[in-house]
mmCIF file of C-alpha atoms in Angstrom:
data_model
loop_
_atom_site.group_PDB
_atom_site.id
_atom_site.type_symbol
_atom_site.label_atom_id
_atom_site.label_comp_id
_atom_site.label_asym_id
_atom_site.label_seq_id
_atom_site.Cartn_x
_atom_site.Cartn_y
_atom_site.Cartn_z
ATOM 1 C CA MET X 466 -10.912 8.879 -16.866
ATOM 2 C CA MET X 467 -9.127 12.113 -16.077
ATOM 3 C CA THR X 468 -9.673 15.015 -18.413
ATOM 4 C CA ARG X 469 -6.759 16.489 -20.381
ATOM 5 C CA THR X 470 -7.195 19.845 -18.649
ATOM 6 C CA PRO X 471 -4.900 20.245 -15.604
ATOM 7 C CA ARG X 472 -6.655 20.826 -12.298
ATOM 8 C CA PRO X 473 -6.159 24.378 -11.000
ATOM 9 C CA ALA X 474 -4.162 24.784 -7.802
ATOM 10 C CA THR X 475 -6.185 24.624 -4.608
ATOM 11 C CA GLU X 476 -5.389 28.285 -3.974
ATOM 12 C CA ALA X 477 -6.834 29.216 -7.372
ATOM 13 C CA ILE X 478 -9.999 27.185 -6.760
ATOM 14 C CA LEU X 479 -10.572 28.833 -3.377
ATOM 15 C CA ALA X 480 -9.783 32.271 -4.769
ATOM 16 C CA ALA X 481 -12.532 31.765 -7.344
ATOM 17 C CA LEU X 482 -14.995 30.288 -4.845
ATOM 18 C CA PRO X 483 -13.874 30.950 -1.233
ATOM 19 C CA GLU X 484 -17.092 29.483 0.181
ATOM 20 C CA LEU X 485 -15.731 26.029 -0.717
ATOM 21 C CA ALA X 486 -13.064 26.244 2.004
ATOM 22 C CA PRO X 487 -15.198 24.805 4.854
ATOM 23 C CA HIS X 488 -16.035 21.815 2.660
ATOM 24 C CA ALA X 489 -12.461 20.924 1.678
ATOM 25 C CA ARG X 490 -11.079 17.523 2.683
ATOM 26 C CA ALA X 491 -7.587 16.142 2.577
ATOM 27 C CA ALA X 492 -7.042 13.203 0.230
ATOM 28 C CA ALA X 493 -4.186 11.258 -1.330
ATOM 29 C CA ILE X 494 -4.179 9.949 -4.878
ATOM 30 C CA LEU X 495 -2.246 6.669 -5.094
ATOM 31 C CA HIS X 496 -0.662 6.427 -8.527
ATOM 32 C CA PRO X 497 0.138 2.754 -9.287
ATOM 33 C CA GLU X 498 3.271 1.548 -11.042
ATOM 34 C CA ARG X 499 3.869 -2.121 -11.815
ATOM 35 C CA ALA X 500 6.521 -3.428 -9.406
ATOM 36 C CA GLU X 501 7.402 -6.183 -6.949
ATOM 37 C CA PRO X 502 6.729 -4.585 -3.545
ATOM 38 C CA ASP X 503 7.459 -6.515 -0.359
ATOM 39 C CA CYS X 504 5.175 -6.985 2.621
ATOM 40 C CA ARG X 505 6.589 -3.929 4.396
ATOM 41 C CA SER X 506 5.795 -1.574 1.507
ATOM 42 C CA SER X 507 2.650 0.360 0.722
ATOM 43 C CA SER X 508 1.226 -1.243 -2.397
ATOM 44 C CA LEU X 509 -1.792 -2.064 -4.497
ATOM 45 C CA GLY X 510 -2.228 -5.789 -5.056
ATOM 46 C CA GLY X 511 1.070 -6.529 -3.302
ATOM 47 C CA PRO X 512 1.877 -8.878 -0.389
ATOM 48 C CA LEU X 513 0.494 -8.053 3.044
ATOM 49 C CA LEU X 514 2.221 -7.884 6.397
ATOM 50 C CA TRP X 515 -0.004 -10.591 7.897
ATOM 51 C CA PRO X 516 0.414 -12.351 11.260
ATOM 52 C CA SER X 517 1.196 -16.051 10.909
ATOM 53 C CA ASP X 518 -1.259 -16.913 13.702
ATOM 54 C CA GLU X 519 -4.209 -15.011 12.187
ATOM 55 C CA PRO X 520 -6.444 -16.911 9.739
ATOM 56 C CA TRP X 521 -6.353 -15.595 6.195
ATOM 57 C CA PRO X 522 -9.801 -14.243 5.189
ATOM 58 C CA GLU X 523 -12.005 -16.498 3.088
ATOM 59 C CA CYS X 524 -15.290 -15.808 1.335
ATOM 60 C CA SER X 525 -18.109 -18.317 1.561
ATOM 61 C CA VAL X 526 -20.763 -16.055 0.020
ATOM 62 C CA PRO X 527 -22.142 -17.641 -3.190
ATOM 63 C CA ASP X 528 -20.738 -15.903 -6.253
ATOM 64 C CA GLU X 529 -22.042 -15.466 -9.768
ATOM 65 C CA ASN X 530 -19.985 -18.121 -11.558
ATOM 66 C CA GLY X 531 -19.278 -20.645 -8.806
ATOM 67 C CA PRO X 532 -21.448 -23.734 -8.243
ATOM 68 C CA ALA X 533 -23.994 -23.548 -5.444
ATOM 69 C CA ASP X 534 -21.948 -25.889 -3.257
ATOM 70 C CA ALA X 535 -18.561 -24.269 -4.023
ATOM 71 C CA PRO X 536 -16.186 -24.193 -1.043
ATOM 72 C CA ALA X 537 -15.009 -20.913 0.450
ATOM 73 C CA THR X 538 -12.219 -19.249 -1.502
ATOM 74 C CA ALA X 539 -9.266 -17.243 -0.215
ATOM 75 C CA MET X 540 -9.461 -13.483 -0.549
ATOM 76 C CA VAL X 541 -6.712 -11.521 -2.323
ATOM 77 C CA PRO X 542 -4.818 -8.332 -1.391
ATOM 78 C CA VAL X 543 -6.188 -5.114 -2.865
ATOM 79 C CA ALA X 544 -4.240 -2.463 -0.948
ATOM 80 C CA GLN X 545 -1.786 -2.075 1.902
ATOM 81 C CA ILE X 546 -1.051 1.424 3.177
ATOM 82 C CA PHE X 547 1.419 2.389 5.898
ATOM 83 C CA ARG X 548 0.733 5.531 7.889
ATOM 84 C CA GLY X 549 4.287 6.768 7.387
ATOM 85 C CA ASP X 550 3.811 6.737 3.605
ATOM 86 C CA VAL X 551 0.386 8.384 3.538
ATOM 87 C CA PRO X 552 -0.234 10.437 6.691
ATOM 88 C CA GLY X 553 -3.592 12.109 7.036
ATOM 89 C CA PRO X 554 -6.805 12.500 9.052
ATOM 90 C CA TRP X 555 -8.087 9.060 8.050
ATOM 91 C CA TRP X 556 -5.860 7.254 10.566
ATOM 92 C CA PRO X 557 -7.423 6.170 13.876
ATOM 93 C CA ASP X 558 -5.330 6.557 17.002
ATOM 94 C CA GLY X 559 -2.965 3.695 17.720
ATOM 95 C CA VAL X 560 -2.799 2.129 14.254
ATOM 96 C CA ASP X 561 -0.358 2.628 11.395
ATOM 97 C CA LEU X 562 -1.352 0.029 8.813
ATOM 98 C CA LEU X 563 -4.457 -0.328 6.641
ATOM 99 C CA GLN X 564 -5.086 -3.522 4.682
ATOM 100 C CA ILE X 565 -7.914 -4.155 2.214
ATOM 101 C CA LEU X 566 -8.721 -7.537 0.681
ATOM 102 C CA TRP X 567 -11.596 -8.854 -1.396
ATOM 103 C CA CYS X 568 -13.023 -12.038 -2.800
ATOM 104 C CA PRO X 569 -12.117 -11.862 -6.509
ATOM 105 C CA ASN X 570 -15.623 -12.799 -7.634
ATOM 106 C CA GLU X 571 -18.886 -10.949 -8.205
ATOM 107 C CA HIS X 572 -21.679 -11.511 -5.700
ATOM 108 C CA TRP X 573 -25.328 -10.884 -6.498
ATOM 109 C CA ASP X 574 -26.614 -11.313 -2.948
ATOM 110 C CA PRO X 575 -23.829 -10.141 -0.611
ATOM 111 C CA PRO X 576 -24.110 -9.208 3.088
ATOM 112 C CA ALA X 577 -25.867 -5.913 3.790
ATOM 113 C CA GLN X 578 -22.728 -3.786 4.150
ATOM 114 C CA GLN X 579 -21.329 -4.963 0.790
ATOM 115 C CA ALA X 580 -22.192 -3.741 -2.715
ATOM 116 C CA ASP X 581 -24.255 -5.811 -5.150
ATOM 117 C CA VAL X 582 -22.557 -7.291 -8.228
ATOM 118 C CA SER X 583 -19.150 -6.677 -6.666
ATOM 119 C CA PRO X 584 -16.387 -8.423 -4.754
ATOM 120 C CA VAL X 585 -16.945 -8.941 -1.023
ATOM 121 C CA VAL X 586 -14.475 -6.693 0.836
ATOM 122 C CA GLU X 587 -12.551 -7.232 4.081
ATOM 123 C CA LEU X 588 -10.716 -4.463 5.943
ATOM 124 C CA ARG X 589 -8.018 -4.615 8.633
ATOM 125 C CA TRP X 590 -6.443 -1.892 10.785
ATOM 126 C CA ARG X 591 -3.155 -2.832 12.504
ATOM 127 C CA ARG X 592 -0.051 -1.752 14.334
ATOM 128 C CA ALA X 593 2.792 -2.994 12.142
ATOM 129 C CA ALA X 594 4.999 -3.585 15.182
ATOM 130 C CA ASP X 595 2.504 -6.145 16.477
ATOM 131 C CA VAL X 596 3.250 -8.458 13.538
ATOM 132 C CA VAL X 597 6.264 -10.292 14.965
ATOM 133 C CA SER X 598 5.800 -13.502 12.981
ATOM 134 C CA GLN X 599 4.486 -13.007 9.472
ATOM 135 C CA LEU X 600 2.654 -15.290 7.085
ATOM 136 C CA THR X 601 4.982 -15.907 4.134
ATOM 137 C CA THR X 602 2.727 -17.901 1.803
ATOM 138 C CA PRO X 603 -0.926 -16.858 1.904
ATOM 139 C CA PRO X 604 -3.439 -19.180 0.243
ATOM 140 C CA ALA X 605 -4.376 -18.540 -3.373
ATOM 141 C CA PRO X 606 -8.015 -18.158 -4.431
ATOM 142 C CA SER X 607 -9.622 -21.283 -5.819
ATOM 143 C CA ARG X 608 -11.528 -19.213 -8.389
ATOM 144 C CA TYR X 609 -11.491 -15.618 -9.591
ATOM 145 C CA GLU X 610 -12.849 -13.383 -12.328
ATOM 146 C CA ASP X 611 -10.981 -11.144 -14.730
ATOM 147 C CA GLY X 612 -10.602 -7.658 -13.318
ATOM 148 C CA TYR X 613 -10.660 -8.732 -9.676
ATOM 149 C CA LEU X 614 -7.114 -10.069 -9.307
ATOM 150 C CA PRO X 615 -5.050 -6.867 -8.823
ATOM 151 C CA ARG X 616 -1.519 -6.931 -10.259
ATOM 152 C CA ALA X 617 1.144 -5.870 -7.769
ATOM 153 C CA CYS X 618 2.011 -2.185 -7.963
ATOM 154 C CA ALA X 619 4.040 0.264 -5.932
ATOM 155 C CA VAL X 620 2.390 3.620 -5.283
ATOM 156 C CA THR X 621 3.432 7.222 -5.733
ATOM 157 C CA VAL X 622 1.463 9.395 -3.310
ATOM 158 C CA GLU X 623 0.008 12.732 -4.432
ATOM 159 C CA PRO X 624 -1.516 14.748 -1.545
ATOM 160 C CA VAL X 625 -4.517 16.749 -2.757
ATOM 161 C CA THR X 626 -7.364 18.881 -1.469
ATOM 162 C CA ASP X 627 -10.704 17.387 -2.448
ATOM 163 C CA PHE X 628 -14.050 19.143 -2.841
ATOM 164 C CA PRO X 629 -17.578 17.674 -2.798
ATOM 165 C CA PHE X 630 -19.831 17.075 -5.757
ATOM 166 C CA ARG X 631 -22.107 20.071 -6.211
ATOM 167 C CA GLU X 632 -25.244 18.288 -4.926
ATOM 168 C CA GLU X 633 -23.545 17.794 -1.557
ATOM 169 C CA LEU X 634 -23.088 21.551 -1.168
ATOM 170 C CA PRO X 635 -25.614 24.144 0.060
ATOM 171 C CA ALA X 636 -28.018 25.018 -2.749
ATOM 172 C CA GLU X 637 -26.748 28.583 -3.122
ATOM 173 C CA LEU X 638 -23.217 27.373 -3.958
ATOM 174 C CA ARG X 639 -24.140 24.795 -6.581
ATOM 175 C CA PRO X 640 -24.574 27.105 -9.617
ATOM 176 C CA ARG X 641 -21.281 28.860 -8.879
ATOM 177 C CA LEU X 642 -19.419 25.561 -8.535
ATOM 178 C CA GLN X 643 -20.990 24.323 -11.765
ATOM 179 C CA GLU X 644 -19.824 27.465 -13.532
ATOM 180 C CA LEU X 645 -16.303 27.037 -12.139
ATOM 181 C CA VAL X 646 -16.235 23.429 -13.338
ATOM 182 C CA ARG X 647 -17.417 24.533 -16.777
ATOM 183 C CA ALA X 648 -14.791 27.276 -16.953
ATOM 184 C CA THR X 649 -11.846 25.041 -15.994
ATOM 185 C CA GLY X 650 -12.618 21.792 -17.845
ATOM 186 C CA ASP X 651 -12.881 20.519 -21.393
ATOM 187 C CA GLY X 652 -16.201 18.841 -20.747
ATOM 188 C CA GLY X 653 -15.049 16.992 -17.648
ATOM 189 C CA ASP X 654 -14.953 17.935 -13.974
ATOM 190 C CA VAL X 655 -11.408 18.582 -12.741
ATOM 191 C CA ILE X 656 -12.595 20.282 -9.541
ATOM 192 C CA THR X 657 -14.656 17.608 -7.764
ATOM 193 C CA ARG X 658 -13.957 14.445 -9.742
ATOM 194 C CA LEU X 659 -10.480 13.307 -8.742
ATOM 195 C CA ALA X 660 -9.963 10.082 -10.648
ATOM 196 C CA GLY X 661 -7.966 7.082 -9.525
ATOM 197 C CA TRP X 662 -7.110 5.131 -6.385
ATOM 198 C CA LYS X 663 -7.689 7.489 -3.474
ATOM 199 C CA LEU X 664 -7.399 7.570 0.309
ATOM 200 C CA GLY X 665 -9.777 9.956 2.053
ATOM 201 C CA GLY X 666 -11.454 12.900 0.367
ATOM 202 C CA TRP X 667 -14.945 13.036 -1.109
ATOM 203 C CA PRO X 668 -16.772 10.453 -3.233
ATOM 204 C CA THR X 669 -17.774 11.397 -6.764
ATOM 205 C CA TRP X 670 -21.450 11.134 -7.731
ATOM 206 C CA HIS X 671 -21.352 11.700 -11.471
ATOM 207 C CA LEU X 672 -23.584 8.658 -12.176
ATOM 208 C CA THR X 673 -26.170 8.868 -9.376
ATOM 209 C CA HIS X 674 -27.500 11.267 -6.795
ATOM 210 C CA PRO X 675 -25.387 11.441 -3.606
ATOM 211 C CA THR X 676 -26.072 8.783 -0.997
ATOM 212 C CA ALA X 677 -25.448 9.260 2.714
ATOM 213 C CA PHE X 678 -24.550 6.104 4.631
ATOM 214 C CA ALA X 679 -25.369 5.977 8.340
ATOM 215 C CA CYS X 680 -23.246 3.874 10.689
ATOM 216 C CA ASP X 681 -25.163 0.767 11.742
ATOM 217 C CA ASP X 682 -23.785 1.028 15.279
ATOM 218 C CA CYS X 683 -24.143 4.724 16.138
ATOM 219 C CA GLY X 684 -26.048 6.400 13.290
ATOM 220 C CA THR X 685 -23.236 8.839 12.442
ATOM 221 C CA THR X 686 -22.903 9.768 8.765
ATOM 222 C CA MET X 687 -20.002 7.771 7.355
ATOM 223 C CA THR X 688 -17.105 9.307 5.425
ATOM 224 C CA LEU X 689 -15.134 8.042 2.460
ATOM 225 C CA LEU X 690 -12.045 6.072 3.449
ATOM 226 C CA PHE X 691 -10.814 4.472 0.237
ATOM 227 C CA THR X 692 -11.572 4.369 -3.484
ATOM 228 C CA VAL X 693 -10.615 1.368 -5.605
ATOM 229 C CA ALA X 694 -10.355 2.497 -9.223
ATOM 230 C CA SER X 695 -10.484 0.637 -12.511
ATOM 231 C CA ASP X 696 -7.128 1.167 -14.231
ATOM 232 C CA ASN X 697 -4.630 -0.405 -16.604
ATOM 233 C CA GLU X 698 -1.668 -0.742 -14.232
ATOM 234 C CA THR X 699 -3.392 -2.903 -11.624
ATOM 235 C CA GLU X 700 -5.720 -4.410 -14.282
ATOM 236 C CA VAL X 701 -8.637 -3.889 -11.900
ATOM 237 C CA VAL X 702 -12.049 -3.406 -13.511
ATOM 238 C CA VAL X 703 -15.008 -2.922 -11.181
ATOM 239 C CA GLY X 704 -18.508 -2.507 -12.538
ATOM 240 C CA ARG X 705 -18.431 -0.788 -15.923
ATOM 241 C CA SER X 706 -14.890 0.479 -15.438
ATOM 242 C CA GLY X 707 -16.021 2.313 -12.325
ATOM 243 C CA ASP X 708 -14.996 2.688 -8.695
ATOM 244 C CA LEU X 709 -15.560 0.675 -5.527
ATOM 245 C CA ARG X 710 -15.678 2.909 -2.432
ATOM 246 C CA LEU X 711 -15.309 2.062 1.252
ATOM 247 C CA PHE X 712 -17.049 4.287 3.801
ATOM 248 C CA THR X 713 -16.228 4.147 7.514
ATOM 249 C CA CYS X 714 -17.573 5.629 10.734
ATOM 250 C CA PRO X 715 -15.654 8.769 11.807
ATOM 251 C CA VAL X 716 -16.515 8.097 15.460
ATOM 252 C CA ASP X 717 -15.037 4.596 15.756
ATOM 253 C CA HIS X 718 -13.111 2.740 13.040
ATOM 254 C CA ARG X 719 -14.206 -0.569 14.584
ATOM 255 C CA HIS X 720 -17.819 0.027 13.601
ATOM 256 C CA PRO X 721 -18.972 -1.775 10.415
ATOM 257 C CA PHE X 722 -17.880 -0.221 7.132
ATOM 258 C CA GLN X 723 -20.025 0.208 4.004
ATOM 259 C CA VAL X 724 -19.117 -0.626 0.395
ATOM 260 C CA ASP X 725 -20.527 1.235 -2.610
ATOM 261 C CA LEU X 726 -20.091 0.603 -6.347
ATOM 262 C CA HIS X 727 -20.167 3.639 -8.626
#
């Protein structure tokens, strides 16, 4: 949860610790508000602009509560983001629509790129103009768990400058960042722990040591694309009220992504 202390302005943070500037990343916090968005709106848990001739994703991975011979179940929308609503460095050339879905069930033995004890995630990049005939009634999941069926929400976008957790910085900067965090918070971290649904930026590592994910195709260190947050508006609860993060390859968005639960 976010601390009660307001985050200082980016200019004030960099004035106090100018060496952070090379490590800054653009990010966008997506504040959810319960609504009835349409398929041409950026949303969390809302309808997707989906081609009528493209199969809707299903999950056939065994889940925790389903029987061993349970049939595949339809995935559900988690997020849809249009480039025009949330511009930033996370967009590959030639696409203007990001869609994220997941199987609304926990999986104890998911594929390698997925996170244990979490929903199995599917990601799509698109050009919205290519969807000339849209699917109007996607299939509903045959089973789901509480916390994994996001309620439809519109989003208010807050552009922010994000900074890395201290253990991802050079060793000589870590004590100074820790002191800045201590001086500006009320026991929490308002400098490097930006809470909520987020596009881009840095991952938080307040529960574990930082993990670097290498792209399976090219070996490049992956960067954070999207954070799914536990919150009251969408009624999403992942892990112990934590975050589910999607990491992608900065060289080629078509390379396999990586999911992490924190």
